[in-house]
Every structure is written in C-alpha cells, then in structure tokens.
N, C-alpha and C. Protein backbone atom coordinates (compact mmCIF):
# COMPACT_ATOMS: atom_id res chain seq x y z
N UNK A 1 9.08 19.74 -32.33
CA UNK A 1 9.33 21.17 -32.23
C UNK A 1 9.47 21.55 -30.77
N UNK A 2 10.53 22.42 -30.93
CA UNK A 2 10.33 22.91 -29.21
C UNK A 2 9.32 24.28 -28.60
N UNK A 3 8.92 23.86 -27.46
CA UNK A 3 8.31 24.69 -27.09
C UNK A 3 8.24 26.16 -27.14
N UNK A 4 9.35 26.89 -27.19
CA UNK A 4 10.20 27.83 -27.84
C UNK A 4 9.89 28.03 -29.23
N UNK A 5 9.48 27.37 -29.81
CA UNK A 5 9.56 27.76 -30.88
C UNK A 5 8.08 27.99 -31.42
N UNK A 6 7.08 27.75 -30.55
CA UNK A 6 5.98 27.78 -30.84
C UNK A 6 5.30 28.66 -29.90
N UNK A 7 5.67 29.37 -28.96
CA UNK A 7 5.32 30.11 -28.14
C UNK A 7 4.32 31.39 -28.03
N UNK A 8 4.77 32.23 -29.06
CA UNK A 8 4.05 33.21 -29.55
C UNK A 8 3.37 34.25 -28.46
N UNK A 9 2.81 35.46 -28.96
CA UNK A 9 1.81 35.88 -27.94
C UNK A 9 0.65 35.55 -27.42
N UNK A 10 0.08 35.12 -28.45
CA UNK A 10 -1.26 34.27 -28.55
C UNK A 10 -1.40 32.46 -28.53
N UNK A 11 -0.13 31.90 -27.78
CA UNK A 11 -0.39 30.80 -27.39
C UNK A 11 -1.29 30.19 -26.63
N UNK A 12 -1.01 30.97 -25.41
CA UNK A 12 -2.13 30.48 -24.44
C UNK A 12 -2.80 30.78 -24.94
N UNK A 13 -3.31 31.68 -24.99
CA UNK A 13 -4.91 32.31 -25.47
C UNK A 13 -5.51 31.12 -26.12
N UNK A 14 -4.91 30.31 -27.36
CA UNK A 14 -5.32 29.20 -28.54
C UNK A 14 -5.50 28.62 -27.27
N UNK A 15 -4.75 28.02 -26.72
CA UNK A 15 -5.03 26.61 -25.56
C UNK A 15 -5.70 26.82 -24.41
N UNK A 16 -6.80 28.12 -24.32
CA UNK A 16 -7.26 28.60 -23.42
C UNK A 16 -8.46 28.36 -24.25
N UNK A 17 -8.66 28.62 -25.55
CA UNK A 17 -10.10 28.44 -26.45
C UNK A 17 -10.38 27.05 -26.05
N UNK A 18 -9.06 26.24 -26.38
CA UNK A 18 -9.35 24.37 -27.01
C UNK A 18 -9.94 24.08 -25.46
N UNK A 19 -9.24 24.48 -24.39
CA UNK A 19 -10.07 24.14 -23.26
C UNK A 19 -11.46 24.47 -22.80
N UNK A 20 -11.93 25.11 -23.22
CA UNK A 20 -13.02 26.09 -22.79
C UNK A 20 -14.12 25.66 -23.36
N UNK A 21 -13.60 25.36 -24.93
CA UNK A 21 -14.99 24.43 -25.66
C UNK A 21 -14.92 22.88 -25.45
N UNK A 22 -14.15 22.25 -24.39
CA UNK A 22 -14.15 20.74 -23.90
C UNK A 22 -14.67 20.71 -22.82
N UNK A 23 -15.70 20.12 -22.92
CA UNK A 23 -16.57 19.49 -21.76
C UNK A 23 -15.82 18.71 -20.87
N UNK A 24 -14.94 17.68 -20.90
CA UNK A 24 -13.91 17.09 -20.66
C UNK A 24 -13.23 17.60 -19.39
N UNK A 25 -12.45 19.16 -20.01
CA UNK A 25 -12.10 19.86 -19.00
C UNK A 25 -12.64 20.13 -17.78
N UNK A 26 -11.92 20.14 -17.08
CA UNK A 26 -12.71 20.05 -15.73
C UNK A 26 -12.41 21.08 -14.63
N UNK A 27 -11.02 22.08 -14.97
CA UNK A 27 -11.07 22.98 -13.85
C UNK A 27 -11.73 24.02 -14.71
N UNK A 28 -12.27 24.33 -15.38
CA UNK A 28 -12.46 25.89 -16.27
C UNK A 28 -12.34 26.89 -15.24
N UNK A 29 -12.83 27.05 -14.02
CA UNK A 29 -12.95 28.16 -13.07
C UNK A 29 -11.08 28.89 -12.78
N UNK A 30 -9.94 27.76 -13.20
CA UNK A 30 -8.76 28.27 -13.12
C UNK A 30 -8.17 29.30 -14.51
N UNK A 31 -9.35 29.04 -15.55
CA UNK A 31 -8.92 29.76 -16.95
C UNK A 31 -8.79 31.44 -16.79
N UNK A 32 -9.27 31.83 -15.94
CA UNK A 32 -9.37 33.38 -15.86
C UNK A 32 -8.43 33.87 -15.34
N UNK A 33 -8.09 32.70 -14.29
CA UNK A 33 -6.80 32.99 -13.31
C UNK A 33 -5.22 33.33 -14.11
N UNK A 34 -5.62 31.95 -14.77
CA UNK A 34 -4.20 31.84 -15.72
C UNK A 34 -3.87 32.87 -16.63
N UNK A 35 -4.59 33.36 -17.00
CA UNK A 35 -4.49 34.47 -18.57
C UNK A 35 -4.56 35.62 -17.80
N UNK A 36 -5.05 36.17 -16.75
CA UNK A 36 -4.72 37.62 -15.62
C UNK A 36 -3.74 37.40 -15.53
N UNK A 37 -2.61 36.04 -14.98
CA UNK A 37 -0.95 36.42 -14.60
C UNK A 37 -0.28 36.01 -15.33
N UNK A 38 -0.39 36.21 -16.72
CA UNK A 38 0.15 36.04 -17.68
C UNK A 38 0.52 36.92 -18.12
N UNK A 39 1.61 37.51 -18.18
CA UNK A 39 2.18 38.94 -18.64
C UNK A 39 3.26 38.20 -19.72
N UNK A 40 2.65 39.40 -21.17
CA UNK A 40 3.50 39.03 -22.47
C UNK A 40 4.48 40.08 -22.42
N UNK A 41 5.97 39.85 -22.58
CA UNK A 41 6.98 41.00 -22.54
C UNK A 41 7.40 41.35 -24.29
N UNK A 42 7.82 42.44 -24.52
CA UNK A 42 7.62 43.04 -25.20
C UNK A 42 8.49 42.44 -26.22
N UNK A 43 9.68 41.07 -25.91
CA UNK A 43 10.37 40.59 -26.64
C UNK A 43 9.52 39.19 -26.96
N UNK A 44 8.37 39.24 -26.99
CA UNK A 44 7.40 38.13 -27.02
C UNK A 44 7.40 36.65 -25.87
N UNK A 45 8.30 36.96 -24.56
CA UNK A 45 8.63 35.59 -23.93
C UNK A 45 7.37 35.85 -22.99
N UNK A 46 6.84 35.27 -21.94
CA UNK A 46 5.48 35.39 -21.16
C UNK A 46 5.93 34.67 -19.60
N UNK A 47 5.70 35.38 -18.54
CA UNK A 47 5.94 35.05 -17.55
C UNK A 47 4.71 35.08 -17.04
N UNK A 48 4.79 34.46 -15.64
CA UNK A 48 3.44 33.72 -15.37
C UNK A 48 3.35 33.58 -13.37
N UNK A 49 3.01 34.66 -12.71
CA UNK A 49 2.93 35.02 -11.49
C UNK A 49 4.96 34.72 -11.08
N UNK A 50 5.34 35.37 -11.36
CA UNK A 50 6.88 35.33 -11.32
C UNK A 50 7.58 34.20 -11.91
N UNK A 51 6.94 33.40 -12.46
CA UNK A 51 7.49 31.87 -13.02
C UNK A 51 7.71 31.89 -14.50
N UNK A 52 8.57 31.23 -15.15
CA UNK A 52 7.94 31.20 -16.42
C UNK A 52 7.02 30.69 -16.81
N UNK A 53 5.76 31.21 -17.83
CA UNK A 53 4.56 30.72 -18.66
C UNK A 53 4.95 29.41 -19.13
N UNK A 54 6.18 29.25 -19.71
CA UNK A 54 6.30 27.58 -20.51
C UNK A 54 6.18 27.06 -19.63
N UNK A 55 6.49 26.92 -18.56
CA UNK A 55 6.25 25.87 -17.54
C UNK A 55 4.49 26.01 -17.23
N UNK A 56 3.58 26.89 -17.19
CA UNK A 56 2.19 26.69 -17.26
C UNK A 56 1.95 25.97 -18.60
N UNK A 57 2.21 26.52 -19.89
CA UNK A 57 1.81 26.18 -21.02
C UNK A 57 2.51 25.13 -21.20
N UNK A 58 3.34 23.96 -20.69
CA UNK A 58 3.99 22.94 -20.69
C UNK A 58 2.78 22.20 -20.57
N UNK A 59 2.21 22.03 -18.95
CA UNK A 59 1.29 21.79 -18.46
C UNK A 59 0.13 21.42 -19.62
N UNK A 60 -0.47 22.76 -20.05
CA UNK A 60 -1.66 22.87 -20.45
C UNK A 60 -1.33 22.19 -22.11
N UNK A 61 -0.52 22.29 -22.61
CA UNK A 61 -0.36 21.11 -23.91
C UNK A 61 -0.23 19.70 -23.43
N UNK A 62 0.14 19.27 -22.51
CA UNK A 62 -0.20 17.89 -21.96
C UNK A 62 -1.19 17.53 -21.79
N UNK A 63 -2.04 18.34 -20.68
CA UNK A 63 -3.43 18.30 -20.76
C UNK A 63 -4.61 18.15 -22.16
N UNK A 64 -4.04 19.06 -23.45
CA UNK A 64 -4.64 19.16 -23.95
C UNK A 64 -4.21 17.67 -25.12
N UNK A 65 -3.60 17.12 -25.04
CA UNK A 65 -3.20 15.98 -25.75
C UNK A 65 -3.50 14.98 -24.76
N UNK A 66 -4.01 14.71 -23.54
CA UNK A 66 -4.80 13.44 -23.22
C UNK A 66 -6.21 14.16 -23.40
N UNK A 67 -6.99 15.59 -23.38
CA UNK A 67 -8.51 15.63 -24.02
C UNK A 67 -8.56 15.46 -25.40
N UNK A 68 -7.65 14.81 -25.83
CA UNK A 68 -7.88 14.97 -27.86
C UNK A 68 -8.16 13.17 -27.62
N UNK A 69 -7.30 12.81 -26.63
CA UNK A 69 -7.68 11.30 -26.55
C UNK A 69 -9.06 10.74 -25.86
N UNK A 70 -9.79 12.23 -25.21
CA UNK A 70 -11.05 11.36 -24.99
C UNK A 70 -11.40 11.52 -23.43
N UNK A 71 -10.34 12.19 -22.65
CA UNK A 71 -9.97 11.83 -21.27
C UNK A 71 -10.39 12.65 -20.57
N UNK A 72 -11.18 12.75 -19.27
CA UNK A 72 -11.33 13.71 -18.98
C UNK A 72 -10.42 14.33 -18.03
N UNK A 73 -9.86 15.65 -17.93
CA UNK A 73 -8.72 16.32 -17.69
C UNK A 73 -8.89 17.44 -16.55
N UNK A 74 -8.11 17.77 -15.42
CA UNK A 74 -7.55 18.66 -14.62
C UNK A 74 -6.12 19.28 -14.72
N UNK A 75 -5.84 20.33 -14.85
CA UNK A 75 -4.63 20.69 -15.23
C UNK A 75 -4.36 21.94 -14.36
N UNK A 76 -3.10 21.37 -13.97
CA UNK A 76 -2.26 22.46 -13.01
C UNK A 76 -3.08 23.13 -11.69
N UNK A 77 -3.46 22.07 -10.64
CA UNK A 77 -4.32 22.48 -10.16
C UNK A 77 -3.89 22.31 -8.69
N UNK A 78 -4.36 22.76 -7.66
CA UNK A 78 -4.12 21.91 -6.01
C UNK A 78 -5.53 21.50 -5.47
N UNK A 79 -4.48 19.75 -5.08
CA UNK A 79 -5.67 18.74 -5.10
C UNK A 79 -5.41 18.29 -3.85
N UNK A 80 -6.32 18.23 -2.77
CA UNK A 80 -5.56 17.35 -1.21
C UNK A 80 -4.89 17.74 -0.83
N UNK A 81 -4.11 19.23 -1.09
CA UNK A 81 -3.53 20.25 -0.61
C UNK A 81 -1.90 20.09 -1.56
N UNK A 82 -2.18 19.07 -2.36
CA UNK A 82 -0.87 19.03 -3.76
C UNK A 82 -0.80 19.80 -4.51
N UNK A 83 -0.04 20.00 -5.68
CA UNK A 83 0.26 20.22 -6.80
C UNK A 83 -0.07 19.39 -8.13
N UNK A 84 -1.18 19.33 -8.10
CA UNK A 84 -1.39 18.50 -9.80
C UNK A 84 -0.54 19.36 -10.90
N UNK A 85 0.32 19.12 -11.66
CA UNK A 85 0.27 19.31 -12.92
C UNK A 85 -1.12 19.29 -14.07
N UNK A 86 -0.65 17.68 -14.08
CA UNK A 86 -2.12 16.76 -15.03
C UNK A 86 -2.57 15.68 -14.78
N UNK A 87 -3.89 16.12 -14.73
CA UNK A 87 -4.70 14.70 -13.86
C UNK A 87 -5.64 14.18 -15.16
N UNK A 88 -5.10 12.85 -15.43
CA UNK A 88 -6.24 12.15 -16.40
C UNK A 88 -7.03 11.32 -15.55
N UNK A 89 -8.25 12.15 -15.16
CA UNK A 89 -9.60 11.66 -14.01
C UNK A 89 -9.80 10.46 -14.64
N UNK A 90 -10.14 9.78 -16.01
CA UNK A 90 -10.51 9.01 -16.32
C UNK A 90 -9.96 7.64 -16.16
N UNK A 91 -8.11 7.84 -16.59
CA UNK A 91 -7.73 6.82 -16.66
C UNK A 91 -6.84 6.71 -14.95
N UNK A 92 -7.48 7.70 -14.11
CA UNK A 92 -6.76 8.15 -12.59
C UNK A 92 -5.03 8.38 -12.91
N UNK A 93 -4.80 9.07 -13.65
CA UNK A 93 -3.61 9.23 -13.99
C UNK A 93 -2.96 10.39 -13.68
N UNK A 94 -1.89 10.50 -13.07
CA UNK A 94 -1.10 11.69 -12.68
C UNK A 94 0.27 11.67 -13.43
N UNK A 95 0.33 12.76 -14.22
CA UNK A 95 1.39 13.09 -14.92
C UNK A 95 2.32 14.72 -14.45
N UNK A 96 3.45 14.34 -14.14
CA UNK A 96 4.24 15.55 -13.71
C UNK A 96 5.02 15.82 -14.38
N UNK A 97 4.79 17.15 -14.95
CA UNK A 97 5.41 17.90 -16.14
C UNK A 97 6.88 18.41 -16.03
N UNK A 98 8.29 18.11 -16.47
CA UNK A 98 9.64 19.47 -16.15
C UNK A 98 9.50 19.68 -17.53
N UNK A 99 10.23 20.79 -17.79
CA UNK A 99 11.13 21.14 -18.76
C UNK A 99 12.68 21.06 -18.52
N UNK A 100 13.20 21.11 -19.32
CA UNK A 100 14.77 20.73 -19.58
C UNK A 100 15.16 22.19 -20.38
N UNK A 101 15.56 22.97 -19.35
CA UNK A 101 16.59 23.98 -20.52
C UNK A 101 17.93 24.33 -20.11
N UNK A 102 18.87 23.75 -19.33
CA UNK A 102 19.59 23.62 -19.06
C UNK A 102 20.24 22.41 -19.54
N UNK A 103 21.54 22.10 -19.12
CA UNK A 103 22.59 21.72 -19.91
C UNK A 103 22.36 19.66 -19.48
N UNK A 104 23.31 18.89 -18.88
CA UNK A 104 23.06 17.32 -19.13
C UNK A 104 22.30 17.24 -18.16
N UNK A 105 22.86 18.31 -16.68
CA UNK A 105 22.87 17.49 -15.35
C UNK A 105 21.26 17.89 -14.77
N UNK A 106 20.57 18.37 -15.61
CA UNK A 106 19.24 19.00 -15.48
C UNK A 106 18.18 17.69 -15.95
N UNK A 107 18.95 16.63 -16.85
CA UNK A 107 18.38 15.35 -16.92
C UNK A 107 17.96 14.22 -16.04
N UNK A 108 19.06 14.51 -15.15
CA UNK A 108 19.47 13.50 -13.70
C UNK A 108 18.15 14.20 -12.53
N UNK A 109 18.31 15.73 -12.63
CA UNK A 109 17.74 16.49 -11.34
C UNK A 109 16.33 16.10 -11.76
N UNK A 110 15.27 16.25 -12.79
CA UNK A 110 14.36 16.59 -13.04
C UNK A 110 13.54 14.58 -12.61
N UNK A 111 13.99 14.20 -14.08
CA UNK A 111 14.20 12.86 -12.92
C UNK A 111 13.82 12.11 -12.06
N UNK A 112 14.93 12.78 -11.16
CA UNK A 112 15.01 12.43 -9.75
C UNK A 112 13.54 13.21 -8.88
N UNK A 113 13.77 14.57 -9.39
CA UNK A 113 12.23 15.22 -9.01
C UNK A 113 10.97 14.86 -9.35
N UNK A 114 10.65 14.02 -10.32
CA UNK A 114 9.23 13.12 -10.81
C UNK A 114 9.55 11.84 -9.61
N UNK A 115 10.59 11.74 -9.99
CA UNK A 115 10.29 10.28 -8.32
C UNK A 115 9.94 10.79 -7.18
N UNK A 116 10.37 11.89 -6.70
CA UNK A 116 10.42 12.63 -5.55
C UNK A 116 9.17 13.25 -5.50
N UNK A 117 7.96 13.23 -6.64
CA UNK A 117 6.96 13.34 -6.68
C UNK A 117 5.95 12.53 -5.82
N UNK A 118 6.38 11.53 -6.33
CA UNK A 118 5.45 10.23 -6.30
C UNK A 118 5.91 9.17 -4.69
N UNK A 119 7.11 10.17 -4.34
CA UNK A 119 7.36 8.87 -3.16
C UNK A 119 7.73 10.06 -1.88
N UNK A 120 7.38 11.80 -2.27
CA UNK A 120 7.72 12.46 -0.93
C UNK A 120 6.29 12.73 -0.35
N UNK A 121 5.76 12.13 0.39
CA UNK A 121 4.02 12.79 1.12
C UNK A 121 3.72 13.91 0.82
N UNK A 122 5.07 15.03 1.53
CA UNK A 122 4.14 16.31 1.39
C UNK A 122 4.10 17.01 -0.21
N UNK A 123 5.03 16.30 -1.28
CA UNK A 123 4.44 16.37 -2.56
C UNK A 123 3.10 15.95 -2.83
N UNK A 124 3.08 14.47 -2.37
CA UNK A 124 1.81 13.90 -3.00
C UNK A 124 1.46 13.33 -1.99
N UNK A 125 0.35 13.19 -1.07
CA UNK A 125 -0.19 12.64 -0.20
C UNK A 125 -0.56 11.44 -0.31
N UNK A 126 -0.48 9.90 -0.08
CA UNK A 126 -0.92 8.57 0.46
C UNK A 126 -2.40 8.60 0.02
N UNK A 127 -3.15 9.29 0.24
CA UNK A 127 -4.29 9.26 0.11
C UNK A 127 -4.86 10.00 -2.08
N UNK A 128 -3.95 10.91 -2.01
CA UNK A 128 -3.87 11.35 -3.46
C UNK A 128 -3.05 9.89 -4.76
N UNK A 129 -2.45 9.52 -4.04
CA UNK A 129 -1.48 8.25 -4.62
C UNK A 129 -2.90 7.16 -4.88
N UNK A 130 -3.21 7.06 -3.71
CA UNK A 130 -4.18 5.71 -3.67
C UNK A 130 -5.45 6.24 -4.27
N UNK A 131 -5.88 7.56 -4.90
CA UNK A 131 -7.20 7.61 -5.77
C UNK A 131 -6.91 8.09 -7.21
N UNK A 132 -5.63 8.46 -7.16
CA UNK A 132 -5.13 8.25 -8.65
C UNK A 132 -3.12 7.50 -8.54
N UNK A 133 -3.76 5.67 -8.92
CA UNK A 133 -2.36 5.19 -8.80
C UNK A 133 -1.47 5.15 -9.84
N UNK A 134 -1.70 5.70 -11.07
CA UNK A 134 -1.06 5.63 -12.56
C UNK A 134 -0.20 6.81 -12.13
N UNK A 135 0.63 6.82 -11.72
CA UNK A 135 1.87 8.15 -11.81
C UNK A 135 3.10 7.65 -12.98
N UNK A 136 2.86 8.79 -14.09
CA UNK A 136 3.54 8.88 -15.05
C UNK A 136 4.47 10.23 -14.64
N UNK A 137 5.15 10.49 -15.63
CA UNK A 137 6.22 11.77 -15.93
C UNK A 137 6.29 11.90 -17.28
N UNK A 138 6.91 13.73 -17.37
CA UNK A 138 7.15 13.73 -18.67
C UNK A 138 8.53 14.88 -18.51
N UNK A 139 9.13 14.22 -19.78
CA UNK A 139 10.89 15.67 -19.60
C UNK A 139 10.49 16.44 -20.96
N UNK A 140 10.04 17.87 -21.10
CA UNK A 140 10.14 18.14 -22.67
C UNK A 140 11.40 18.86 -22.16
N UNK A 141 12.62 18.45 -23.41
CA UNK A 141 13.67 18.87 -23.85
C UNK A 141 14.22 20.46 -24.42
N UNK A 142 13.85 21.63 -23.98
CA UNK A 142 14.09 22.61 -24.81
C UNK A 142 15.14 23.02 -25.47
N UNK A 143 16.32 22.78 -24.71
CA UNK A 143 17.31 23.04 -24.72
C UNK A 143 18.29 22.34 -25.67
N UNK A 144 18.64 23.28 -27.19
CA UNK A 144 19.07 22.01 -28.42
C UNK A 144 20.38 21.65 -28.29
N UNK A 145 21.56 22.27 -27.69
CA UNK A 145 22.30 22.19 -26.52
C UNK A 145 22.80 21.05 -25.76
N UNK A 146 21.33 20.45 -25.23
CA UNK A 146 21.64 19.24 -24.22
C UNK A 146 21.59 18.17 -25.13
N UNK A 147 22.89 17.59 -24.53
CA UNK A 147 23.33 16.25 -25.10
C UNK A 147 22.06 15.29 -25.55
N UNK A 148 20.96 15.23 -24.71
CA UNK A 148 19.59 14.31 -24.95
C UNK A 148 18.64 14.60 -26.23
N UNK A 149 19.27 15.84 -26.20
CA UNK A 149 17.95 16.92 -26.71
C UNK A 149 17.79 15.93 -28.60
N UNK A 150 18.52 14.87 -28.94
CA UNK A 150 18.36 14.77 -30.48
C UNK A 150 18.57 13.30 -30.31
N UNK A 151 18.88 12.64 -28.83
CA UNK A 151 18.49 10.83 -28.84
C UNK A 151 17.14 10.38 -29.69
N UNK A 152 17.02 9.16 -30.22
CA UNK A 152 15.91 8.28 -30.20
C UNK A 152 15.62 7.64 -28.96
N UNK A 153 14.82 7.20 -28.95
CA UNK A 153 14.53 6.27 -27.83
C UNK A 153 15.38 5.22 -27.17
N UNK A 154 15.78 4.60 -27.99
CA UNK A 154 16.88 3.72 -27.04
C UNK A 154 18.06 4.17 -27.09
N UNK A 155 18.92 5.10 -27.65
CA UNK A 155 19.59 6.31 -26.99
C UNK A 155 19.27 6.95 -26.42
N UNK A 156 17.97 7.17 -26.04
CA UNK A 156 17.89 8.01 -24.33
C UNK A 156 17.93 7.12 -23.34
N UNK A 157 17.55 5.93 -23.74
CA UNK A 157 17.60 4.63 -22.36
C UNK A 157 19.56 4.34 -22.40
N UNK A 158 19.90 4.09 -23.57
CA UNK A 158 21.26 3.94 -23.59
C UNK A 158 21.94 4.95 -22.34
N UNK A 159 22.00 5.60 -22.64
CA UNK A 159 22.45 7.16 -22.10
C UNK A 159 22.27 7.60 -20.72
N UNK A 160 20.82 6.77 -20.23
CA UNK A 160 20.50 7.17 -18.67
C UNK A 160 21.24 6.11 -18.17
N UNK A 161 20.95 4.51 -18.81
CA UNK A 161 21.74 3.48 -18.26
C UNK A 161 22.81 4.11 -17.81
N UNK A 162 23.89 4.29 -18.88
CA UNK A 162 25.34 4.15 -18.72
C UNK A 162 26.04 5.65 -17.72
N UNK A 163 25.21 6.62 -18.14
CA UNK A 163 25.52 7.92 -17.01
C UNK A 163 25.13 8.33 -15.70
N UNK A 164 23.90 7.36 -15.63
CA UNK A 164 22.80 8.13 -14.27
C UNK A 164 22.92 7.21 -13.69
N UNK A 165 22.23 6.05 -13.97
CA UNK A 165 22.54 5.05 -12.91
C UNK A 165 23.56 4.48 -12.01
N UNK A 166 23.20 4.57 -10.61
CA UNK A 166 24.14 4.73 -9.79
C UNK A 166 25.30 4.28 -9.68
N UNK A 167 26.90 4.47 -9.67
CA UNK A 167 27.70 3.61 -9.61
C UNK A 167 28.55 4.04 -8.06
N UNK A 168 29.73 3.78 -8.23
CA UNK A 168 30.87 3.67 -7.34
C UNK A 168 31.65 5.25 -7.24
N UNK A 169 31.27 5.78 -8.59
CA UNK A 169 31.93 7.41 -8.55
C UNK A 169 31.25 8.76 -8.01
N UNK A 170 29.92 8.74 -9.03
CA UNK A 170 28.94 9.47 -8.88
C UNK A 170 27.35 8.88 -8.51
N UNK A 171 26.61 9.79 -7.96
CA UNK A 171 25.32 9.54 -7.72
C UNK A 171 24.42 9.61 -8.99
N UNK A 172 23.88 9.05 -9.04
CA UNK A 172 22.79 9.22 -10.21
C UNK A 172 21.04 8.99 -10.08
N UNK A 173 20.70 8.54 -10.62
CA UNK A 173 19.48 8.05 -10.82
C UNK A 173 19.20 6.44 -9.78
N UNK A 174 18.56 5.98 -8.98
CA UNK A 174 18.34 5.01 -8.68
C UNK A 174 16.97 4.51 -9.40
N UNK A 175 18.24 3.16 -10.07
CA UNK A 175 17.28 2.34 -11.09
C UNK A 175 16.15 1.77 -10.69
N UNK A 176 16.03 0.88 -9.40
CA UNK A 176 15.21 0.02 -8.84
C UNK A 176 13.83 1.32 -8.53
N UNK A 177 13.91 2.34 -8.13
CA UNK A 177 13.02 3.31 -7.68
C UNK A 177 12.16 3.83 -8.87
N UNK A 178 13.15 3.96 -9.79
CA UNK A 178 12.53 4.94 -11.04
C UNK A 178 11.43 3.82 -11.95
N UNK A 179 11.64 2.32 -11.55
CA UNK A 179 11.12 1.36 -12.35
C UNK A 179 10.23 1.11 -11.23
N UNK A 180 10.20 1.53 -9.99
CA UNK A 180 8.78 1.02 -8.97
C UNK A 180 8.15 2.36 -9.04
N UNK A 181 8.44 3.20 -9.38
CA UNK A 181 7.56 4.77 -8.69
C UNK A 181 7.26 5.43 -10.90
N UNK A 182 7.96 5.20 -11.63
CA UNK A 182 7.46 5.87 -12.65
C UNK A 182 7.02 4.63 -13.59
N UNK A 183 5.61 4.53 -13.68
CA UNK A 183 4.92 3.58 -14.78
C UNK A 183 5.72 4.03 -16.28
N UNK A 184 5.73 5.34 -16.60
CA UNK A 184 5.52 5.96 -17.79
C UNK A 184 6.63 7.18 -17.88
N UNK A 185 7.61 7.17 -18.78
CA UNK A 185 8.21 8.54 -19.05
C UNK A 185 7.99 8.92 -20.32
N UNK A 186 7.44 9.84 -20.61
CA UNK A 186 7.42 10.44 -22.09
C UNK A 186 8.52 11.63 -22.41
N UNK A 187 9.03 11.43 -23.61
CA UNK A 187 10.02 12.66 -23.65
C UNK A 187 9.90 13.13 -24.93
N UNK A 188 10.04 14.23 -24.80
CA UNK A 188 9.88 15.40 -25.77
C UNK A 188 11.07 15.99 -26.06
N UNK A 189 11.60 15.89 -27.42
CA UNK A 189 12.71 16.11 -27.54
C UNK A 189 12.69 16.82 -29.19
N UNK A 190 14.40 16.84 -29.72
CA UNK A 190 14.20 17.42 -31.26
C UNK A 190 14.00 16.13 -32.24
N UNK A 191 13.72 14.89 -31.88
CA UNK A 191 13.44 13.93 -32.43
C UNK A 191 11.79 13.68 -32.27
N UNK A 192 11.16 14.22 -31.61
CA UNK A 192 10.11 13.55 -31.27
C UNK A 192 9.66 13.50 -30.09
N UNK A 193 8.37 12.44 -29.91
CA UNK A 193 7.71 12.00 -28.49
C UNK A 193 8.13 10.72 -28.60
N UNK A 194 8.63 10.15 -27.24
CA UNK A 194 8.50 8.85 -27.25
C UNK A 194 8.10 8.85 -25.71
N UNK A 195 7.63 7.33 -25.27
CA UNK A 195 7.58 7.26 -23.94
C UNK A 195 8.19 5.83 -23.93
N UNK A 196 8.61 5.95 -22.96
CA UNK A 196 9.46 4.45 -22.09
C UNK A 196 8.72 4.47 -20.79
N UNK A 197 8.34 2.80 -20.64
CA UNK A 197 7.84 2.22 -19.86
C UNK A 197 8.99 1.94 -18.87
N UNK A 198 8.24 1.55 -17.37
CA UNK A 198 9.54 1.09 -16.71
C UNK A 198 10.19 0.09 -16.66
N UNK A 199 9.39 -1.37 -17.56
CA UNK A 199 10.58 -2.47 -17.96
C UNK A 199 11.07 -2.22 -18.64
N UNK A 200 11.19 -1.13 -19.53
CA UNK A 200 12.40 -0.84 -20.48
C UNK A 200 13.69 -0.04 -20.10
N UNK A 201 13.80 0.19 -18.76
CA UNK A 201 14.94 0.42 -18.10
C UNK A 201 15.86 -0.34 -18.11
C-alpha cells in the first residue's frame, strides 16, 4: 500500500502511541516536537515545519518496523551534528529514508542521494560511519505513475542494470559505489517490500 493511501489525520498520532509505549525507543523527548509542527490541512494532507509530514512519517514507519523486530531505535534525529533518519542502535545500523513521487528520473537522483549519504562527510561524519557501519537505504515508491512503482524484485535490479548504470550516453548510477557504500536497499513499492543486497547488483 502506498503511503498515500494510508495517511489519514490521525496517522501520526497512531505511530506516536506505538512509540511512546516502546521502551526500545529512544528519542521520546523529539515526540512533542513532531506532533506541534504537524499541521493537518483541511483536505486531510499534513505538512511538517514547511516539509511534507510523509517524509517524517516515512521515517517513523521504518523506525517502527525495526522496534516490532526487537531493535532498539532513534528516529529522525541529529547525531554528531548529522541527520539520522533511522538508527538501529542495536544492530549499529543507519538507514536513509526517500520517497519517490515523481516520475523515473527521481529513481536515479534519490539513489544517488543514499550514496551521497554515506560517502559525503558533511552528511555523515567518519566518526558517525565508524560507530554505526551498517549503512542501508530505503526508496518507498508513491508514485503509481513511475515506471518502478509495480517491478518485482529482479525487475527492479533488471531495470537499474540496464538504465542507470553508467554508460557512454548518459550518467547514471555508479555500480562499483552503490555495491561498496549501500549494504542494503529495501523498496517499497505497489508490489510489495523487497530488499536487495549489494551482490545482487
């Protein structure tokens, strides 16, 4: 299901409870913050200190699907003077959240921006890398639109192969980088979750 479609007024609010009664959780002091700049508009969409809310509540359903696994969790937070998305403390795991609601070429950018996570300093600091080294990514798909948005799994690997990866015409994706800098991509799409590892590039 897409995020969109589950949105509601009272979304956060639900994923503001599930956090609150998990011990697990670990920023609670940011819960008050989040739900003050959360403004619901009157056509039910929710913006979020000038940003859109899905992109917080992206976040905070990630989070809340590694605490169902046990993990203990930081979400959307600044760490070492970064940007955490989602931090699984337990398994030292850093996961960086996009959404996709735009059309193919928003596949390539986003991407490219989870690498650009994990390999620009003043994203992620040397010292933040080396106390949590598991850097994963995740693309949820909103957009039913984009060509990706209804792959299986090895039609989404099909698909990055043959379009993104770099050739002689256009720029794309560099393969060798995305298989040293992303352990883990999970994607969220109208098919499902899957995640691809980086030998399956």
């Amino acid at each position: 299901m897409y995020i969109d479609d589950a949105i509601g007024g009272n979304k956060m609010t639900l994923m503001l409870d599930k956090l609150v009664s998990s011990p697990k959780f670990k920023n609670t002091e940011d819960i008050i913050t989040w739900f003050n700049k959360s403004v619901i508009n009157s056509d039910g969409s929710i913006v979020d200190g000038g940003r859109p809310a899905k992109n917080l509540l992206n976040e905070l359903d990630t989070g809340i699907k590694e605490l169902n696994q046990g993990k203990e969790v930081i979400i959307s937070k600044i760490i070492g003077g970064n940007e955490i998305d989602v931090l699984n403390i337990t398994d030292k795991k850093i996961i960086e959240c996009k959404r996709v609601t735009g059309g193919e070429s928003q596949i390539k950018v986003n991407i490219n921006s989870i690498i650009g996570k994990f390999t620009t300093e003043t994203r992620l600091s040397t010292a933040n890398k080396a106390l949590y080294p598991l850097h994963t990514g995740q693309l949820r798909i909103d957009n039913p639109s984009n060509p990706y948005s209804n792959l299986s799994k090895q039609q989404f690997i099909d698909k990055v192969r043959q379009d993104l990866f770099p050739n002689i015409e256009k720029a794309g994706i560099d393969k060798l980088k995305l298989k040293a800098v992303i352990e883990e991509l999970e994607v969220i799409n109208a098919q499902g979750t899957f995640k691809i590892n980086s030998n399956e590039w």
